[in-house]
Coordinates of C-alpha atoms in Angstrom, one line a residue:
Chain A
M1 CA 26.1 -44.1 44.0
Q2 CA 24.8 -44.8 40.6
Y3 CA 22.0 -43.1 38.8
I4 CA 20.0 -44.8 36.2
V5 CA 18.5 -42.5 33.8
A6 CA 15.4 -44.0 32.5
T7 CA 13.7 -43.0 29.3
I8 CA 10.1 -43.8 28.9
Q9 CA 9.3 -45.8 25.9
G10 CA 6.8 -44.2 23.6
A11 CA 7.3 -40.8 25.2
P12 CA 6.0 -38.3 22.6
M13 CA 9.3 -36.7 22.0
R14 CA 12.3 -35.0 23.5
D15 CA 11.8 -31.4 24.7
R16 CA 13.0 -29.7 21.6
F17 CA 11.0 -26.6 21.9
E18 CA 11.9 -24.0 24.5
H19 CA 8.4 -22.6 24.6
P20 CA 6.1 -24.9 26.6
A21 CA 3.1 -24.0 24.4
L22 CA 4.9 -25.2 21.3
Q23 CA 6.0 -28.4 23.0
T24 CA 2.4 -28.9 24.1
L25 CA 1.2 -28.3 20.5
M26 CA 3.3 -31.2 19.3
H27 CA 1.5 -33.9 21.4
S28 CA -0.7 -36.2 19.5
R29 CA -3.3 -36.6 22.3
W30 CA -5.0 -34.3 24.7
D31 CA -4.1 -36.5 27.7
D32 CA -0.4 -36.7 26.7
A33 CA -0.4 -32.9 26.5
L34 CA -2.0 -32.6 29.9
G35 CA 0.5 -35.1 31.4
W36 CA 3.5 -33.3 29.9
L37 CA 2.3 -29.9 30.9
H38 CA 1.6 -31.0 34.4
G39 CA 5.2 -32.1 34.8
A40 CA 6.5 -28.9 33.2
S41 CA 4.5 -26.7 35.5
T42 CA 5.4 -28.1 38.9
D43 CA 8.0 -25.4 39.6
V44 CA 5.8 -22.6 38.7
A45 CA 2.1 -23.4 39.4
P46 CA 0.8 -24.2 42.9
R47 CA 0.7 -27.9 43.6
W48 CA -2.9 -28.0 44.7
R49 CA -4.1 -26.4 41.4
L50 CA -2.2 -29.0 39.4
D51 CA -3.6 -31.8 41.4
N52 CA -7.0 -30.3 41.0
V53 CA -6.6 -30.5 37.2
M54 CA -5.5 -34.1 37.3
A55 CA -8.3 -35.1 39.6
S56 CA -11.0 -33.5 37.4
A57 CA -9.5 -34.7 34.1
I58 CA -12.2 -37.3 33.6
D59 CA -15.0 -34.7 33.5
R60 CA -14.2 -32.9 30.2
A61 CA -16.5 -30.0 30.9
Y62 CA -15.4 -29.4 34.5
V63 CA -11.7 -29.7 33.8
Q64 CA -12.0 -26.8 31.3
R65 CA -13.1 -24.5 34.1
V66 CA -10.3 -25.7 36.4
I67 CA -7.8 -25.2 33.6
R68 CA -9.1 -21.7 33.0
D69 CA -8.6 -20.9 36.7
L70 CA -5.1 -22.2 36.5
V71 CA -4.4 -20.0 33.4
D72 CA -5.6 -17.0 35.4
D73 CA -3.4 -18.0 38.3
L74 CA -0.4 -18.3 36.0
Y75 CA -0.9 -15.0 34.3
A76 CA -1.3 -13.4 37.7
R77 CA 2.2 -14.5 38.6
G78 CA 3.5 -12.0 36.1
T79 CA 6.7 -13.6 34.8
P80 CA 7.5 -14.4 31.2
A81 CA 7.9 -18.1 32.2
S82 CA 4.5 -18.3 33.9
G83 CA 2.9 -16.4 31.0
A84 CA 4.3 -18.9 28.5
L85 CA 2.9 -21.7 30.6
A86 CA -0.4 -20.0 30.8
L87 CA -0.5 -19.9 27.0
A88 CA 0.4 -23.6 26.9
W89 CA -2.4 -24.5 29.3
S90 CA -4.8 -22.4 27.2
T91 CA -4.3 -24.8 24.3
L92 CA -5.9 -27.5 26.4
T93 CA -9.1 -25.5 26.5
A94 CA -9.5 -25.5 22.7
D95 CA -12.6 -27.4 21.5
P96 CA -13.2 -28.0 17.8
C97 CA -16.9 -27.8 18.5
K98 CA -16.4 -24.2 19.8
P99 CA -14.4 -22.2 17.3
E100 CA -14.3 -19.2 19.6
S101 CA -12.3 -21.3 22.1
F102 CA -9.3 -20.9 19.8
S103 CA -9.0 -17.2 20.5
F104 CA -5.4 -17.7 21.8
L105 CA -4.2 -18.6 18.3
P106 CA -2.8 -15.1 17.5
Q107 CA -0.5 -15.2 20.5
L108 CA 0.4 -18.8 19.8
Q109 CA 1.2 -18.0 16.2
R110 CA 3.3 -15.1 17.4
A111 CA 5.2 -17.4 19.8
I112 CA 6.0 -19.6 16.8
D113 CA 7.0 -16.7 14.7
H114 CA 9.4 -15.5 17.4
A115 CA 10.8 -18.8 18.4
D116 CA 14.3 -19.6 17.2
L117 CA 13.7 -23.1 15.8
E118 CA 15.6 -25.6 13.7
A119 CA 14.2 -25.7 10.2
D120 CA 12.5 -29.1 10.6
D121 CA 11.0 -28.3 14.0
D122 CA 9.7 -25.0 12.6
A123 CA 8.1 -26.8 9.7
A124 CA 6.5 -29.4 12.0
V125 CA 5.1 -26.9 14.5
R126 CA 3.7 -24.7 11.7
E127 CA 2.1 -27.7 10.1
R128 CA 0.3 -28.4 13.3
I129 CA -0.9 -24.9 14.0
R130 CA -2.3 -24.7 10.5
I131 CA -4.7 -27.5 11.5
W132 CA -5.6 -25.5 14.6
W133 CA -6.4 -22.5 12.5
H134 CA -8.6 -24.7 10.3
A135 CA -10.3 -25.9 13.5
A136 CA -10.9 -22.2 14.5
Q137 CA -12.7 -21.9 11.2
A138 CA -15.1 -24.5 12.4
E139 CA -13.8 -27.1 10.0
W140 CA -14.2 -29.9 12.6
K141 CA -17.3 -28.7 14.3
G142 CA -19.1 -31.7 15.7
S143 CA -15.9 -33.7 16.1
E144 CA -15.7 -35.9 19.1
V145 CA -12.0 -36.1 19.3
S146 CA -9.6 -33.4 20.6
I147 CA -7.8 -31.0 18.3
F148 CA -4.5 -32.7 19.3
R149 CA -5.7 -35.9 17.8
I150 CA -7.1 -34.2 14.7
A151 CA -3.8 -32.3 14.2
D152 CA -1.8 -35.5 14.6
I153 CA -3.9 -37.4 12.1
E154 CA -4.0 -34.6 9.6
T155 CA -0.2 -34.1 9.7
R156 CA 0.7 -37.7 9.7
R157 CA 2.2 -38.9 6.4
D158 CA 2.6 -42.2 4.7
P159 CA 6.1 -43.3 5.8
D160 CA 7.0 -44.3 2.2
I161 CA 6.7 -40.9 0.7
D162 CA 7.8 -39.1 3.9
D163 CA 11.3 -38.5 2.9
H164 CA 10.5 -36.8 -0.4
D165 CA 7.9 -34.7 1.1
I166 CA 9.7 -33.1 4.0
A167 CA 13.0 -32.6 2.3
P168 CA 13.9 -29.0 2.9
R169 CA 12.5 -26.9 0.2
P170 CA 14.7 -24.3 -1.6
P171 CA 13.8 -20.7 -1.0
L172 CA 11.3 -19.3 -3.4
T173 CA 12.5 -19.1 -7.0
R174 CA 10.4 -18.4 -9.9
D175 CA 9.6 -22.0 -10.6
E176 CA 7.3 -22.0 -7.6
P177 CA 3.7 -20.9 -7.9
A178 CA 3.9 -17.3 -7.0
P179 CA 5.3 -15.0 -4.4
S180 CA 2.2 -15.7 -2.4
I181 CA 3.9 -18.0 0.0
D182 CA 4.2 -17.3 3.7
A183 CA 3.3 -13.8 4.5
D184 CA 3.5 -13.9 8.2
P185 CA 5.1 -10.8 9.8
R186 CA 8.5 -11.9 10.8
R187 CA 10.0 -15.3 10.3
S188 CA 9.0 -16.1 6.8
E189 CA 8.1 -12.8 5.2
P190 CA 7.5 -13.4 1.5
T191 CA 10.7 -13.1 -0.5
L192 CA 11.8 -13.5 -4.0
V193 CA 15.2 -14.4 -5.4
V194 CA 15.7 -11.7 -8.0
M195 CA 19.1 -12.8 -9.2
P196 CA 19.5 -16.5 -9.2
G197 CA 23.2 -17.4 -9.2
T198 CA 22.7 -20.3 -11.6
K199 CA 21.6 -17.8 -14.3
A200 CA 24.3 -15.3 -13.6
T201 CA 27.8 -14.9 -15.1
K202 CA 30.7 -13.4 -13.2
L203 CA 30.1 -9.9 -12.1
N204 CA 32.7 -7.3 -12.9
N205 CA 34.0 -4.4 -10.9
F206 CA 31.2 -2.1 -11.8
H207 CA 28.8 -4.4 -10.2
T208 CA 30.1 -4.8 -6.6
Q209 CA 26.7 -3.6 -5.4
Y210 CA 25.0 -6.5 -6.9
K211 CA 27.1 -9.2 -5.3
D212 CA 24.9 -9.2 -2.2
I213 CA 21.8 -9.9 -4.1
V214 CA 23.0 -12.9 -6.0
D215 CA 20.9 -15.8 -4.8
A216 CA 19.6 -13.7 -1.9
P217 CA 15.9 -13.9 -1.1
L218 CA 14.9 -10.3 -1.2
P219 CA 11.8 -9.2 0.9
L220 CA 8.6 -8.4 -0.8
L221 CA 6.6 -5.6 0.7
V222 CA 3.3 -6.7 2.0
V223 CA 0.2 -4.6 1.9
N224 CA -1.0 -3.7 5.4
E225 CA -4.2 -1.9 6.2
V226 CA -5.5 -1.0 2.7
A227 CA -8.5 0.8 4.1
R228 CA -6.3 3.2 6.1
I229 CA -4.0 3.8 3.1
R230 CA -7.0 4.6 0.9
A231 CA -8.6 6.9 3.5
T232 CA -5.3 8.8 4.0
L233 CA -4.9 9.3 0.2
H234 CA -8.5 10.3 -0.2
A235 CA -8.1 13.0 2.4
E236 CA -4.9 14.3 0.8
F237 CA -6.1 14.2 -2.8
P238 CA -9.8 15.1 -2.6
H239 CA -9.8 16.0 -6.3
A240 CA -8.4 12.6 -7.4
V241 CA -10.4 10.1 -5.4
T242 CA -11.1 8.0 -8.5
A243 CA -7.5 8.1 -9.5
V244 CA -6.5 6.8 -6.0
D245 CA -9.0 4.0 -6.2
L246 CA -7.8 3.0 -9.7
M247 CA -4.2 3.0 -8.7
M248 CA -4.9 0.9 -5.6
R249 CA -7.1 -1.6 -7.4
D250 CA -4.5 -4.3 -7.4
L251 CA -3.6 -4.0 -3.7
R252 CA -4.9 -6.8 -1.5
E253 CA -4.6 -6.9 2.2
G254 CA -1.8 -9.2 3.3
R255 CA -0.5 -9.8 -0.2
P256 CA 2.7 -8.5 -1.7
V257 CA 2.5 -5.0 -3.3
T258 CA 2.2 -5.3 -7.0
L259 CA 0.6 -2.7 -9.2
K260 CA -0.1 -3.2 -12.9
P261 CA 1.7 -0.5 -14.8
V262 CA -0.1 2.8 -14.2
L263 CA 0.2 5.9 -16.3
L264 CA -1.1 9.0 -14.5
V265 CA -2.2 11.7 -16.9
G266 CA -3.0 15.2 -16.0
S267 CA -2.3 18.9 -16.4
P268 CA 1.0 20.2 -15.0
G269 CA 0.9 20.7 -11.3
C270 CA -2.2 18.7 -10.5
G271 CA -0.3 16.5 -8.1
K272 CA 0.7 13.4 -10.1
S273 CA 4.2 13.0 -8.8
R274 CA 3.1 13.9 -5.3
L275 CA 0.4 11.2 -5.5
V276 CA 3.0 8.6 -6.4
R277 CA 5.3 9.7 -3.7
R278 CA 2.6 9.7 -1.1
L279 CA 1.2 6.3 -2.2
A280 CA 4.8 4.9 -1.8
D281 CA 5.1 6.6 1.6
V282 CA 2.0 5.1 3.1
L283 CA 2.7 1.7 1.6
G284 CA 6.3 1.9 2.9
A285 CA 7.6 1.2 -0.5
F286 CA 10.9 2.3 -2.1
V287 CA 10.5 4.6 -5.1
Y288 CA 13.2 4.9 -7.8
R289 CA 12.5 8.0 -9.7
Y290 CA 13.6 8.1 -13.3
D291 CA 13.3 11.4 -15.1
A292 CA 12.2 10.7 -18.6
A293 CA 12.6 14.3 -19.7
S294 CA 16.4 14.0 -19.5
S295 CA 16.7 10.6 -21.2
S296 CA 17.6 10.5 -24.8
D297 CA 18.5 6.8 -25.3
S298 CA 17.6 3.3 -24.2
Q299 CA 19.7 3.6 -21.1
F300 CA 16.6 2.6 -19.1
G301 CA 17.3 -1.0 -20.2
G302 CA 21.0 -0.8 -19.2
T303 CA 24.2 -0.7 -21.3
G304 CA 26.0 -3.7 -22.5
K305 CA 28.7 -5.4 -20.4
A306 CA 31.3 -4.7 -23.0
W307 CA 31.1 -1.0 -22.5
S308 CA 33.6 0.4 -20.1
N309 CA 30.9 2.4 -18.3
T310 CA 28.4 -0.4 -18.2
E311 CA 25.3 0.2 -16.2
P312 CA 22.5 -2.2 -15.3
S313 CA 18.9 -1.4 -16.2
V314 CA 16.9 1.0 -14.1
P315 CA 14.7 -1.7 -12.6
A316 CA 17.8 -3.7 -11.6
R317 CA 19.3 -0.5 -10.0
A318 CA 16.0 0.0 -8.1
I319 CA 16.3 -3.4 -6.7
A320 CA 19.9 -3.1 -5.7
Q321 CA 19.3 0.2 -4.0
S322 CA 16.1 -0.8 -2.2
K323 CA 17.3 -4.3 -1.3
T324 CA 13.7 -5.4 -1.9
A325 CA 12.2 -7.3 -4.7
S326 CA 9.2 -5.0 -5.1
P327 CA 10.3 -1.4 -5.4
I328 CA 8.2 1.1 -7.3
V329 CA 9.9 2.6 -10.4
M330 CA 8.4 6.0 -11.2
V331 CA 9.0 7.3 -14.7
D332 CA 8.3 11.0 -14.5
E333 CA 7.1 12.9 -17.5
I334 CA 7.3 10.0 -19.8
D335 CA 5.8 12.0 -22.7
K336 CA 8.9 14.3 -22.5
A337 CA 11.4 11.6 -23.5
A338 CA 13.3 12.2 -26.6
E339 CA 11.5 10.9 -29.7
R340 CA 14.3 10.4 -32.1
N341 CA 15.5 6.9 -32.4
W342 CA 19.3 7.4 -32.3
N343 CA 20.7 5.3 -29.5
G344 CA 17.3 3.7 -28.9
R345 CA 14.4 5.3 -27.2
L346 CA 13.2 5.1 -23.6
W347 CA 9.8 4.1 -24.9
D348 CA 11.0 1.0 -26.6
A349 CA 13.4 0.1 -23.8
M350 CA 10.6 0.1 -21.3
V351 CA 8.2 -2.2 -23.0
P352 CA 9.8 -5.6 -22.0
F353 CA 9.6 -4.6 -18.3
L354 CA 5.9 -3.9 -18.4
E355 CA 4.9 -7.4 -19.3
R356 CA 5.1 -9.6 -16.2
E357 CA 6.0 -12.7 -18.2
T358 CA 9.0 -11.2 -19.9
A359 CA 10.0 -9.2 -16.8
S360 CA 10.2 -12.4 -14.8
R361 CA 13.1 -13.6 -16.9
Y362 CA 14.7 -10.4 -18.1
R363 CA 18.3 -10.8 -19.1
D364 CA 20.1 -7.7 -18.0
Q365 CA 22.8 -7.0 -20.6
S366 CA 25.1 -5.2 -18.1
L367 CA 24.9 -7.8 -15.4
D368 CA 24.6 -10.5 -18.0
C369 CA 22.2 -12.3 -15.7
E370 CA 18.6 -13.3 -15.9
L371 CA 16.6 -11.3 -13.4
D372 CA 13.2 -11.8 -12.0
L373 CA 11.7 -8.3 -12.1
S374 CA 8.1 -9.4 -12.1
M375 CA 7.3 -7.9 -8.7
I376 CA 8.4 -4.3 -9.6
S377 CA 5.6 -1.8 -10.0
Y378 CA 5.8 0.9 -12.6
I379 CA 4.1 4.2 -12.4
A380 CA 4.6 6.8 -15.1
T381 CA 3.3 10.3 -15.3
A382 CA 2.5 12.4 -18.3
N383 CA 0.7 15.5 -19.4
D384 CA -0.4 14.1 -22.6
V385 CA -0.5 10.5 -23.9
S386 CA -1.1 11.1 -27.6
K387 CA 2.6 11.2 -28.4
L388 CA 3.3 7.8 -26.8
P389 CA 3.7 4.9 -29.2
A390 CA 0.7 2.5 -29.0
P391 CA 2.7 -0.6 -27.8
L392 CA 3.8 1.3 -24.8
R393 CA 0.4 3.0 -24.2
D394 CA -1.4 -0.3 -24.3
R395 CA 0.7 -1.7 -21.5
F396 CA -0.3 0.9 -19.1
R397 CA -3.5 1.4 -17.2
I398 CA -4.2 5.1 -18.0
V399 CA -5.5 7.0 -15.0
K400 CA -6.6 10.5 -15.4
V401 CA -5.7 12.8 -12.5
P402 CA -8.1 15.8 -12.7
A403 CA -7.0 19.2 -11.7
P404 CA -8.4 20.4 -8.4
T405 CA -11.1 23.0 -8.4
L406 CA -12.1 25.7 -6.0
A407 CA -14.4 23.3 -4.2
H408 CA -11.3 21.4 -3.1
L409 CA -9.5 24.5 -1.9
P410 CA -10.3 24.4 1.8
K411 CA -9.2 20.8 2.2
L412 CA -6.1 21.2 0.0
A413 CA -5.1 24.4 1.7
A414 CA -5.4 22.7 5.1
N415 CA -3.2 19.9 3.9
V416 CA -0.6 22.4 2.7
M417 CA -0.7 24.1 6.1
R418 CA -0.1 20.8 7.8
D419 CA 2.9 20.1 5.5
L420 CA 4.3 23.5 6.3
A421 CA 3.9 22.9 10.0
I422 CA 5.8 19.7 9.7
E423 CA 8.7 21.5 8.0
D424 CA 8.7 24.5 10.3
E425 CA 7.8 24.3 14.0
A426 CA 7.0 27.9 14.2
R427 CA 4.1 27.2 11.9
Q428 CA 2.5 24.7 14.2
H429 CA 0.3 27.2 16.0
D430 CA -1.0 29.0 13.0
A431 CA -4.7 29.5 13.0
P432 CA -6.6 27.9 10.2
L433 CA -7.2 30.0 7.1
A434 CA -10.2 32.3 7.4
T435 CA -12.8 32.5 4.7
D436 CA -11.6 35.9 3.4
E437 CA -8.1 34.5 3.2
L438 CA -9.3 31.5 1.3
D439 CA -11.1 33.8 -1.1
V440 CA -7.9 35.7 -1.8
I441 CA -6.0 32.4 -2.2
G442 CA -8.7 31.0 -4.5
K443 CA -8.4 34.0 -6.8
A444 CA -4.7 33.8 -7.1
W445 CA -4.8 30.0 -7.5
A446 CA -7.4 30.2 -10.3
R447 CA -4.9 32.4 -12.2
S448 CA -2.3 29.7 -12.0
R449 CA -4.8 27.1 -13.4
F450 CA -5.1 25.3 -10.1
S451 CA -1.6 24.0 -9.9
M452 CA -0.7 22.3 -6.6
R453 CA 2.8 23.6 -6.6
T454 CA 1.5 27.2 -6.9
L455 CA -1.0 26.6 -4.1
Q456 CA 1.8 25.7 -1.8
K457 CA 3.5 29.0 -2.6
I458 CA 0.3 31.0 -2.3
V459 CA -0.5 29.5 1.1
A460 CA 3.0 30.1 2.4
A461 CA 2.9 33.7 1.2
T462 CA -0.5 34.2 2.8
L463 CA 0.8 33.0 6.1
E464 CA 3.9 35.2 5.8
A465 CA 1.7 38.2 5.0
R466 CA -0.4 37.4 8.1
D467 CA 2.8 37.2 10.3
S468 CA 4.1 40.5 9.1
Y469 CA 0.7 42.1 9.6
A470 CA 0.5 40.7 13.1
M471 CA 3.9 42.0 14.0
R472 CA 3.0 45.6 13.5
H473 CA 0.3 45.4 16.1
Chain B
M1 CA 12.2 0.7 3.8
M2 CA 11.9 0.8 7.5
T3 CA 11.0 4.3 8.6
N4 CA 11.6 5.6 12.1
S5 CA 8.0 5.6 12.9
S6 CA 7.4 2.1 11.8
R7 CA 10.3 0.9 13.8
K8 CA 8.9 2.7 16.8
K9 CA 5.5 1.1 16.1
A10 CA 7.2 -2.4 16.0
E11 CA 8.9 -1.7 19.3
T12 CA 5.7 -0.6 21.0
L13 CA 4.0 -3.8 19.7
E14 CA 6.8 -5.9 21.1
R15 CA 6.6 -4.2 24.4
D16 CA 2.8 -4.6 24.6
I17 CA 2.9 -8.3 23.8
D18 CA 5.7 -8.8 26.4
S19 CA 3.6 -7.2 29.0
Y20 CA 0.5 -9.2 28.1
T21 CA 2.6 -12.3 28.4
C22 CA 3.5 -11.3 31.9
G23 CA -0.2 -11.2 32.6
E24 CA -0.6 -7.4 32.5
V25 CA -3.6 -5.9 30.8
P26 CA -4.0 -2.4 29.3
S27 CA -4.7 0.2 32.0
P28 CA -8.4 1.4 32.2
L29 CA -7.2 4.7 30.9
A30 CA -5.5 3.1 27.9
L31 CA -8.6 1.2 27.2
L32 CA -10.7 4.3 27.5
Q33 CA -8.5 6.1 25.0
A34 CA -8.2 3.2 22.6
P35 CA -10.7 2.9 19.7
T36 CA -13.6 0.6 20.5
L37 CA -15.1 -2.1 18.4
D38 CA -18.7 -2.7 18.8
R39 CA -20.7 -5.6 17.3
W40 CA -17.3 -7.2 16.6
S41 CA -16.5 -10.6 15.3
T42 CA -13.4 -12.4 14.3
A43 CA -12.4 -13.4 10.8
L44 CA -9.6 -15.6 9.7
H45 CA -7.6 -15.0 6.6
Q46 CA -5.0 -17.1 5.0
R47 CA -1.9 -15.3 4.0
G48 CA 0.1 -17.8 1.9
K49 CA 0.4 -20.8 4.1
E50 CA -0.2 -19.0 7.4
F51 CA -3.3 -17.7 9.0
I52 CA -4.1 -14.4 10.6
M53 CA -7.0 -13.3 12.7
V54 CA -8.6 -9.9 12.0
L55 CA -11.6 -8.2 13.7
T56 CA -14.5 -6.5 12.1
G57 CA -16.9 -4.3 13.8
D58 CA -18.2 -0.8 14.2
V59 CA -15.4 1.5 15.3
H60 CA -15.5 4.5 17.6
K61 CA -12.7 6.9 18.5
H62 CA -10.4 5.7 15.7
P63 CA -8.0 8.3 14.5
E64 CA -8.5 7.4 10.9
F65 CA -12.2 6.5 10.7
Q66 CA -15.5 8.1 11.3
D67 CA -17.4 6.9 14.4
G68 CA -19.7 4.0 13.5
D69 CA -17.7 2.9 10.4
N70 CA -17.6 -0.8 9.9
I71 CA -14.0 -1.7 9.6
H72 CA -11.6 -4.6 9.3
T73 CA -8.5 -4.3 11.6
S74 CA -5.0 -5.4 10.7
A75 CA -3.8 -8.7 12.0
V76 CA -4.5 -9.4 15.6
M77 CA -1.3 -10.2 17.6
W78 CA -2.9 -10.7 20.9
F79 CA -6.5 -11.6 21.7
D80 CA -7.6 -11.2 25.4
R81 CA -9.0 -14.5 26.8
E82 CA -11.9 -12.6 28.3
N83 CA -12.7 -10.7 25.2
R84 CA -11.8 -7.3 26.8
F85 CA -9.3 -6.1 24.3
A86 CA -7.3 -7.1 21.2
R87 CA -3.9 -5.8 20.1
T88 CA -3.4 -5.6 16.4
V89 CA -0.3 -4.9 14.5
S90 CA -1.1 -1.2 14.5
R91 CA -3.0 -0.5 17.7
L92 CA -5.0 -1.6 20.7
Y93 CA -8.7 -2.0 20.5
A94 CA -11.2 -2.1 23.3
L95 CA -13.8 -4.7 22.6
G96 CA -17.5 -3.8 23.2
R97 CA -20.4 -6.1 22.6
P98 CA -19.7 -9.0 20.2
A99 CA -21.9 -9.4 17.1
A100 CA -25.0 -11.5 17.7
A101 CA -24.1 -15.1 17.8
K102 CA -24.3 -16.9 14.5
E103 CA -27.0 -19.5 13.6
G104 CA -27.5 -22.3 16.0
E105 CA -25.4 -20.9 18.8

């Protein structure tokens, strides 16, 4: 017996997407999508329901209800395959006149983000769903035609320019507009090539760590839930609410983390370093801490390749260690750096990094390679800025971190207790500090000029005193 | 830098979405414990080329906000077709009354 495999002329396309919803999305007409989906569902959905849909397809309003019932039925079957079909059928209920009918787009976008597609299929399906998102923003409100048709027309190209336009684009290098490209959670998180191979020379044995990042698109950290981050830091640093706001001023929800250089100024122990550390924690950022007090040269900028103990610049090291393009470089006690200009000064070495333009094409003299360091954030701390040279000072946003006062004591002491409880399980059931205990702590704390470090010690000592007192009874 | 807790969060999200795909919905208890959004509405944001949906509304029972605060959620990963709940990157929200319909609706 011979089988003849017939292919239907003009069939929309081969089934190249595993997920039925994505395949549905690629159809250029609502009816085509319906027809394809009908065929794809015969093994899963009950025959009579499918027939019902086909029979009512002429009445656009009625068929919507029938499809919704079918979607309910498919979800009720409780398998991943039926759920995927349910999502596919949901797309048929989308109506450009009713933006709220696009409420399935989050799960559809997620299906795309999680699908393992060829590059050109991925691009095509993403291009389509973008049109759907626009429709969800009521862009085609009042349109008579289906969203399938709209998406098809909007994504259609002039065949002549087609080839140039969809040629695969290279990963983001610094010639492209900005690292503002795709920021969706998984597939195309924003990245940046920090060390383009074309601008690098051969690495030597000291630089094995850097081989991995040549030409590699490194992830950029994206800001997630700014409001929560701000609320957390406000609660932890009640005395420095303004400083927190100023530091976070450049953070935008969903955008890569970049802070303009910030210099935190405040008396010793007011919590500057801790503030930086906590900000990085809640952001999920990598911090490279550089202690300025122990630097007496321009080693921050790296040492030349000709030296036997050559070492790349601090920002380059931060990138290699974090394997991300946007770590935070924290320069602690910048005012304590050596002032004499013998082997170069930290202050001068830092300047080129703080200007985004120069940082984006910084030639590291150890790696002998042009690096794009423009996405690194710099936060420095100091007790006193008067000593810093003006060119350096001008490049920082100077943020004053006030010392806490007695008014902040109850909140801060409670924070310290929580930290202690995290470190030591035995402390988890400690009763909150009583008013008389806070009074005593307050007096001791005032003597230490309200240093946060001392507060930790005082609270710990108070709790220990309480324990030993309790044991005697 | 992927911390343990963020990895765990991602796994929980994955599990939740898988279960919604299989037609399950959060248990009544889970919905009772979840923060609720009242007078909610959806908003779309463009992140680079892609879009995300977020919800705004008055929150109650949220671990990090005062009751009645008007908040924006993180990106919605699953929106229930009957507007009962939404799963964002970070947590589940039970949806209360939607905001009053906009002009002409």
